[in-house]
Coordinates of C-alpha atoms (C1' of nucleotides) in Angstrom, one line a residue:
Chain A
M856 CA 26.5 8.0 18.8
E857 CA 26.1 4.4 17.9
P858 CA 22.6 3.7 16.5
V859 CA 22.3 0.9 19.5
D860 CA 23.1 3.6 22.3
H861 CA 20.3 5.6 20.5
F862 CA 17.8 2.9 20.5
R863 CA 18.8 2.1 24.2
G864 CA 17.8 5.4 25.1
F865 CA 14.6 5.5 23.1
L866 CA 13.5 2.0 25.0
K867 CA 14.4 3.0 28.3
K868 CA 12.6 6.5 27.9
N869 CA 9.6 4.7 27.3
G870 CA 9.7 2.3 29.7
L871 CA 10.4 -0.6 27.3
A872 CA 12.8 -3.5 27.4
F873 CA 16.2 -3.9 25.4
T874 CA 15.8 -7.7 24.0
S875 CA 18.0 -10.1 22.6
A876 CA 15.3 -9.9 19.7
R877 CA 15.4 -6.5 19.4
A878 CA 19.5 -6.5 19.3
A879 CA 19.5 -8.8 16.6
I880 CA 16.8 -6.8 14.7
L881 CA 18.9 -3.8 15.0
K882 CA 21.9 -6.0 13.9
G883 CA 20.0 -6.6 11.0
I884 CA 19.0 -3.2 9.9
V885 CA 22.4 -2.1 9.9
A886 CA 23.8 -5.0 8.2
S887 CA 21.1 -4.4 5.1
R888 CA 22.6 -1.4 3.4
G889 CA 19.9 0.2 2.0
H890 CA 16.1 -0.6 1.3
F891 CA 14.3 -3.6 3.0
D892 CA 11.1 -4.8 3.8
A893 CA 10.0 -6.8 6.8
D894 CA 10.4 -10.3 5.2
A895 CA 13.7 -9.4 3.5
L896 CA 14.9 -8.8 7.2
H897 CA 13.2 -11.6 8.4
E898 CA 15.1 -13.9 5.8
Q899 CA 18.3 -12.1 6.4
L900 CA 18.1 -12.8 10.0
K901 CA 17.4 -16.6 9.7
R902 CA 20.1 -16.7 7.4
V903 CA 22.6 -15.7 10.5
G904 CA 20.9 -18.1 12.3
E905 CA 18.7 -15.5 14.4
S906 CA 15.1 -16.9 13.8
L907 CA 12.7 -14.7 15.3
S908 CA 9.2 -15.0 14.6
C909 CA 8.1 -12.7 12.1
A910 CA 5.1 -11.6 14.2
T911 CA 8.3 -10.0 16.2
V912 CA 10.2 -8.4 13.3
Y913 CA 6.5 -6.6 12.1
R914 CA 5.9 -5.7 16.2
T915 CA 9.4 -4.4 16.2
L916 CA 9.5 -2.0 12.8
P917 CA 7.5 0.6 14.1
L918 CA 10.0 1.2 17.2
F919 CA 12.9 1.4 15.1
V920 CA 10.8 4.2 13.0
Q921 CA 9.6 5.8 16.0
S922 CA 13.4 5.9 17.5
G923 CA 14.5 7.4 14.1
I924 CA 16.5 4.6 13.2
I925 CA 14.8 3.8 10.0
K926 CA 12.0 5.2 8.1
E927 CA 9.2 4.0 6.1
T928 CA 9.7 4.5 2.7
L929 CA 7.3 4.1 -0.8
R930 CA 5.7 0.9 -0.6
S931 CA 6.6 -1.6 -3.7
K932 CA 4.6 -4.7 -4.3
G933 CA 2.3 -4.0 -1.4
R934 CA 4.9 -4.2 1.2
A935 CA 6.0 -1.9 3.5
R936 CA 9.5 -0.9 2.7
Y937 CA 11.9 0.9 5.0
E938 CA 15.4 2.5 5.0
P939 CA 18.2 3.3 7.5
A940 CA 17.6 6.9 8.7
W941 CA 19.9 7.3 11.7
G942 CA 22.4 9.9 11.1
L943 CA 21.6 10.1 7.5
E944 CA 20.1 13.4 5.8
H945 CA 16.8 12.9 4.4
H946 CA 16.0 12.3 0.7
D947 CA 13.9 11.6 -1.7
H948 CA 13.3 8.7 -4.6
L949 CA 13.5 8.1 -8.2
E950 CA 11.7 4.8 -9.0
C951 CA 12.7 2.7 -12.3
V952 CA 9.3 1.1 -13.5
A953 CA 11.1 -1.0 -15.5
C954 CA 13.9 -2.5 -13.4
G955 CA 13.1 -1.4 -10.0
R956 CA 16.0 0.4 -9.5
I957 CA 15.7 3.3 -6.8
I958 CA 17.7 6.2 -7.0
E959 CA 18.0 8.6 -4.1
F960 CA 18.5 12.3 -4.5
R961 CA 18.7 15.3 -2.5
D962 CA 17.7 18.7 -3.7
D963 CA 17.9 21.5 -1.0
E964 CA 16.0 24.1 -3.2
L965 CA 13.3 21.4 -3.5
E966 CA 13.3 21.3 0.4
R967 CA 12.7 25.0 0.9
L968 CA 10.1 25.1 -1.7
Q969 CA 8.1 22.6 0.2
D970 CA 8.2 24.3 3.4
K971 CA 7.4 27.5 1.5
V972 CA 4.1 25.6 0.3
C973 CA 3.6 24.4 4.2
Q974 CA 3.9 28.0 5.3
R975 CA 1.4 29.0 2.8
H976 CA -0.9 26.5 4.0
S977 CA -0.3 27.1 7.7
F978 CA 0.6 23.3 7.8
R979 CA 3.3 22.1 10.0
P980 CA 5.0 19.1 8.2
V981 CA 6.1 16.2 10.1
E982 CA 7.4 14.1 7.1
H983 CA 7.4 14.0 3.6
R984 CA 7.8 11.3 0.6
L985 CA 8.4 12.5 -3.1
G986 CA 8.7 9.7 -5.2
I987 CA 9.2 10.0 -8.8
R988 CA 8.5 6.9 -11.5
G989 CA 9.6 6.7 -14.6
Y990 CA 12.6 5.3 -16.7
C991 CA 16.2 5.2 -15.6
S992 CA 18.9 6.1 -17.8
E993 CA 19.5 2.3 -18.6
C994 CA 16.0 1.4 -19.1
G995 CA 15.5 4.6 -20.8
K996 CA 18.2 3.3 -23.8
K997 CA 16.4 0.2 -24.3
G998 CA 13.6 2.2 -26.1
T999 CA 10.0 3.2 -25.1
Chain B
M1393 CA -14.1 15.9 -25.0
E1394 CA -16.5 13.9 -22.3
P1395 CA -14.3 11.4 -19.9
V1396 CA -16.6 8.7 -21.7
D1397 CA -15.8 9.3 -25.0
H1398 CA -12.2 9.2 -24.1
F1399 CA -12.9 6.1 -22.2
R1400 CA -14.4 4.3 -24.9
G1401 CA -11.8 4.9 -27.4
F1402 CA -9.2 3.9 -24.6
L1403 CA -11.1 0.5 -24.6
K1404 CA -11.6 0.0 -28.4
K1405 CA -7.7 0.6 -28.9
N1406 CA -7.2 -1.7 -26.8
G1407 CA -9.5 -4.5 -27.9
L1408 CA -11.8 -4.3 -24.8
A1409 CA -15.6 -3.8 -24.6
F1410 CA -17.9 -0.9 -22.9
T1411 CA -20.1 -2.9 -20.6
S1412 CA -22.9 -1.4 -18.8
A1413 CA -20.7 -2.5 -15.7
R1414 CA -17.9 -0.1 -16.8
A1415 CA -20.4 2.5 -17.4
A1416 CA -21.6 2.4 -14.0
I1417 CA -18.5 2.7 -12.5
L1418 CA -17.7 5.7 -14.5
K1419 CA -20.6 7.4 -13.8
G1420 CA -19.7 6.6 -10.0
I1421 CA -16.6 8.0 -10.7
V1422 CA -17.6 11.4 -12.0
A1423 CA -20.5 11.5 -9.1
S1424 CA -17.7 11.3 -6.5
R1425 CA -16.3 14.4 -6.7
G1426 CA -12.8 13.9 -4.8
H1427 CA -10.7 11.2 -3.3
F1428 CA -12.2 7.7 -3.3
D1429 CA -11.5 4.1 -2.4
A1430 CA -12.7 1.1 -4.2
D1431 CA -14.8 0.3 -1.1
A1432 CA -16.3 3.5 -1.1
L1433 CA -17.1 3.6 -5.0
H1434 CA -18.8 0.2 -4.4
E1435 CA -20.7 1.5 -1.6
Q1436 CA -22.0 4.3 -3.7
L1437 CA -23.0 2.4 -6.7
K1438 CA -24.9 -0.1 -4.5
R1439 CA -26.8 3.3 -3.2
V1440 CA -27.9 4.3 -6.4
G1441 CA -28.8 0.7 -7.5
E1442 CA -26.0 -0.8 -9.5
S1443 CA -25.1 -3.6 -7.6
L1444 CA -21.9 -4.7 -9.1
S1445 CA -19.5 -7.3 -7.4
C1446 CA -16.5 -5.7 -5.6
A1447 CA -14.4 -8.1 -7.9
T1448 CA -15.5 -6.2 -10.7
V1449 CA -15.2 -2.9 -9.1
Y1450 CA -11.3 -4.1 -8.7
R1451 CA -10.7 -5.1 -11.7
T1452 CA -11.8 -2.1 -13.5
L1453 CA -10.1 0.7 -11.6
P1454 CA -6.7 0.0 -13.4
L1455 CA -8.3 0.3 -17.0
F1456 CA -9.6 4.1 -15.5
V1457 CA -6.1 4.6 -14.4
Q1458 CA -4.4 3.3 -17.5
S1459 CA -6.7 5.6 -19.6
G1460 CA -6.0 8.7 -17.5
I1461 CA -9.6 9.2 -16.3
I1462 CA -8.3 8.5 -12.4
K1463 CA -5.4 8.5 -10.8
E1464 CA -3.8 6.4 -7.4
T1465 CA -2.9 8.8 -4.7
L1466 CA -1.6 8.2 -1.5
R1467 CA -3.1 5.2 0.1
S1468 CA -4.6 5.4 3.3
K1469 CA -5.4 2.9 6.4
G1470 CA -4.1 0.1 3.7
R1471 CA -6.2 1.1 0.9
A1472 CA -5.7 2.2 -2.2
R1473 CA -7.1 5.7 -3.2
Y1474 CA -8.0 7.3 -5.9
E1475 CA -9.0 10.7 -7.6
P1476 CA -10.4 12.0 -10.9
A1477 CA -7.6 13.2 -13.0
W1478 CA -9.3 13.6 -16.2
G1479 CA -9.2 17.5 -17.7
L1480 CA -7.4 18.3 -14.3
E1481 CA -4.0 19.6 -13.4
H1482 CA -1.4 17.9 -11.5
H1483 CA -1.3 18.6 -7.9
D1484 CA 0.2 17.4 -4.8
H1485 CA -1.0 16.6 -1.2
L1486 CA -0.9 17.8 2.4
E1487 CA -2.2 15.2 4.7
C1488 CA -3.4 15.9 8.1
V1489 CA -2.0 13.0 10.4
A1490 CA -4.8 14.2 12.9
C1491 CA -7.9 14.7 11.3
G1492 CA -6.9 13.1 7.8
R1493 CA -7.7 16.2 5.8
I1494 CA -6.5 16.1 2.5
I1495 CA -5.1 19.8 1.1
E1496 CA -4.3 19.9 -2.3
F1497 CA -1.7 22.2 -3.8
R1498 CA -0.3 23.0 -6.8
D1499 CA 3.3 24.5 -7.2
D1500 CA 4.8 25.2 -11.0
E1501 CA 8.1 26.0 -9.3
L1502 CA 8.2 22.4 -7.4
E1503 CA 7.3 20.8 -11.0
R1504 CA 10.1 22.8 -12.6
L1505 CA 12.8 21.6 -10.1
Q1506 CA 11.5 18.0 -10.2
D1507 CA 12.1 18.0 -13.9
K1508 CA 15.7 19.5 -13.6
V1509 CA 16.3 16.5 -11.1
C1510 CA 15.1 14.0 -13.4
Q1511 CA 17.6 15.5 -16.0
R1512 CA 20.5 15.3 -13.8
H1513 CA 20.2 11.6 -13.6
S1514 CA 18.7 11.2 -17.6
F1515 CA 15.9 9.8 -15.7
R1516 CA 12.6 10.2 -17.7
P1517 CA 9.7 10.7 -15.4
V1518 CA 6.1 9.1 -16.0
E1519 CA 4.5 10.3 -13.2
H1520 CA 5.5 11.4 -9.4
R1521 CA 3.9 11.7 -6.1
L1522 CA 4.5 14.0 -3.6
G1523 CA 2.8 13.7 -0.2
I1524 CA 3.6 15.6 3.1
R1525 CA 2.2 14.6 6.0
G1526 CA 2.0 16.8 9.2
Y1527 CA -0.7 19.0 11.1
C1528 CA -3.3 21.2 9.4
S1529 CA -3.8 24.8 10.5
E1530 CA -7.0 23.7 12.5
C1531 CA -5.0 20.5 14.2
G1532 CA -2.2 22.6 14.7
K1533 CA -4.0 25.3 16.9
K1534 CA -4.9 22.5 19.1
G1535 CA -1.7 21.6 20.6
T1536 CA 1.2 19.5 19.7
Chain C
dG777 C1' -30.7 -8.7 -37.2
dA778 C1' -28.2 -13.4 -36.3
dT779 C1' -23.7 -15.3 -35.2
dG780 C1' -19.4 -16.7 -32.5
dA781 C1' -14.4 -15.7 -30.8
dG782 C1' -13.2 -13.3 -27.2
dA783 C1' -14.0 -10.1 -23.4
dT784 C1' -16.5 -9.8 -18.8
dT785 C1' -18.9 -10.7 -14.8
dG786 C1' -20.4 -12.6 -10.3
dA787 C1' -19.7 -15.4 -6.5
dG788 C1' -17.0 -17.3 -3.5
dA789 C1' -12.4 -18.8 -2.5
dA790 C1' -7.4 -17.8 -2.1
dT791 C1' -3.6 -15.0 -1.4
dC792 C1' -1.0 -11.9 1.0
dA793 C1' 1.0 -8.6 4.5
dC794 C1' 0.2 -8.1 8.3
dT795 C1' -2.0 -7.9 13.2
dC796 C1' -3.9 -10.3 17.4
dG797 C1' -4.5 -13.2 21.4
dC798 C1' -2.5 -15.9 24.9
dA799 C1' 0.6 -18.6 27.5
dA800 C1' 5.2 -19.3 28.3
dA801 C1' 9.6 -16.7 28.7
dA802 C1' 12.7 -12.9 29.3
dT803 C1' 14.2 -8.3 31.5
dG804 C1' 15.6 -5.1 34.8
dG805 C1' 14.7 -2.3 39.1
dA806 C1' 14.5 -3.1 43.8
Chain D
dT1119 C1' 17.0 -13.0 43.7
dC1120 C1' 12.5 -11.6 43.0
dC1121 C1' 8.3 -10.0 40.2
dA1122 C1' 5.8 -6.8 38.0
dT1123 C1' 6.2 -5.5 33.8
dT1124 C1' 7.4 -6.6 28.9
dT1125 C1' 8.0 -9.6 25.3
dT1126 C1' 8.0 -13.5 22.5
dG1127 C1' 6.2 -17.4 19.8
dC1128 C1' 3.0 -19.8 17.5
dG1129 C1' -1.2 -20.1 15.3
dA1130 C1' -5.4 -17.9 14.2
dG1131 C1' -7.5 -14.0 12.4
dT1132 C1' -8.1 -9.5 9.2
dG1133 C1' -8.9 -7.0 5.7
dA1134 C1' -8.1 -5.6 0.9
dT1135 C1' -7.1 -6.9 -3.1
dT1136 C1' -7.1 -11.1 -6.7
dC1137 C1' -7.8 -15.2 -8.8
dT1138 C1' -11.0 -19.2 -10.8
dC1139 C1' -14.3 -20.6 -13.9
dA1140 C1' -18.8 -21.3 -15.6
dA1141 C1' -22.8 -18.3 -17.3
dT1142 C1' -23.1 -14.1 -19.9
dC1143 C1' -22.5 -10.2 -22.5
dT1144 C1' -20.0 -7.3 -26.9
dC1145 C1' -19.5 -6.4 -31.2
dA1146 C1' -17.4 -6.9 -35.8
dT1147 C1' -18.9 -9.6 -39.2
dC1148 C1' -22.0 -11.8 -42.1

DNA sequence: GATGAGATTGAGAATCACTCGCAAAATGGA
DNA sequence: TCCATTTTGCGAGTGATTCTCAATCTCATC
């Protein structure tokens, strides 16, 4: 199913309207492959002629999170960041503190162990975030 | 070694002064066992008669992080949160989305696997944060 | 113990990401 | 088409954090 169809279904189920602003934002999300923040998304939309108020962008992002189209990731420089999630497997992040590069990885064993930890504490997980900060291979070479 | 001695050493090594404000904040940190945020720390200090400007608290916390006395943890409600780290083992967090309770846990196998992931990507880790959000045993019982 | 260069502090203004309030406009089921 | 309901844009408001800068404190050195 296409994200847009899923999103329409989500809106209808919740008595919300599918507006042109929401359509535009969804297009922006799909276009921006990879991580983005509210401001970057707003800028990108402006570039393609879709000028929405930034309040609308901020107001709409949670809907996309709730519907599973995107998910919030580690915030950086005080800004909430997002990444597409629709149809993608869960993964975690390595974040280079020197160059800012973000490397995604997935490790099933790691996932399994986390579930075990939750069981041990009778904890029902909803989501988790693992972020490892350090130096990527490039920056690691350059010293310190 | 006591935290205060370690901290003095850290300051000297960096050409910084050991001031009464910093001593007071350190005392506050030690007193507040467990997680805290800048505002809570400021309030606590005020309660014991140490009235520092909140700018000073904000300015000083990074020094304690750098020196390894505390570390930043998952932020909550838009606030940066910290926990004591001096002399304590690393651990990760389960965070209840219903009641806000934070459960600490440690799993060596999990740590080991993360190192493996880093090796696989030639990534030199500096720190990592794993936060699992969900429902704790108490809140899980109450439904949904 | 006095001195001075440099570090630190307080108070309030400034930032910055984000949210709110409200009137005007868009949506969509009947 | 009509209208109750939802959205939007704008600008003002928030709340955490940071900055500015003059006054104050530290501490190595004298």
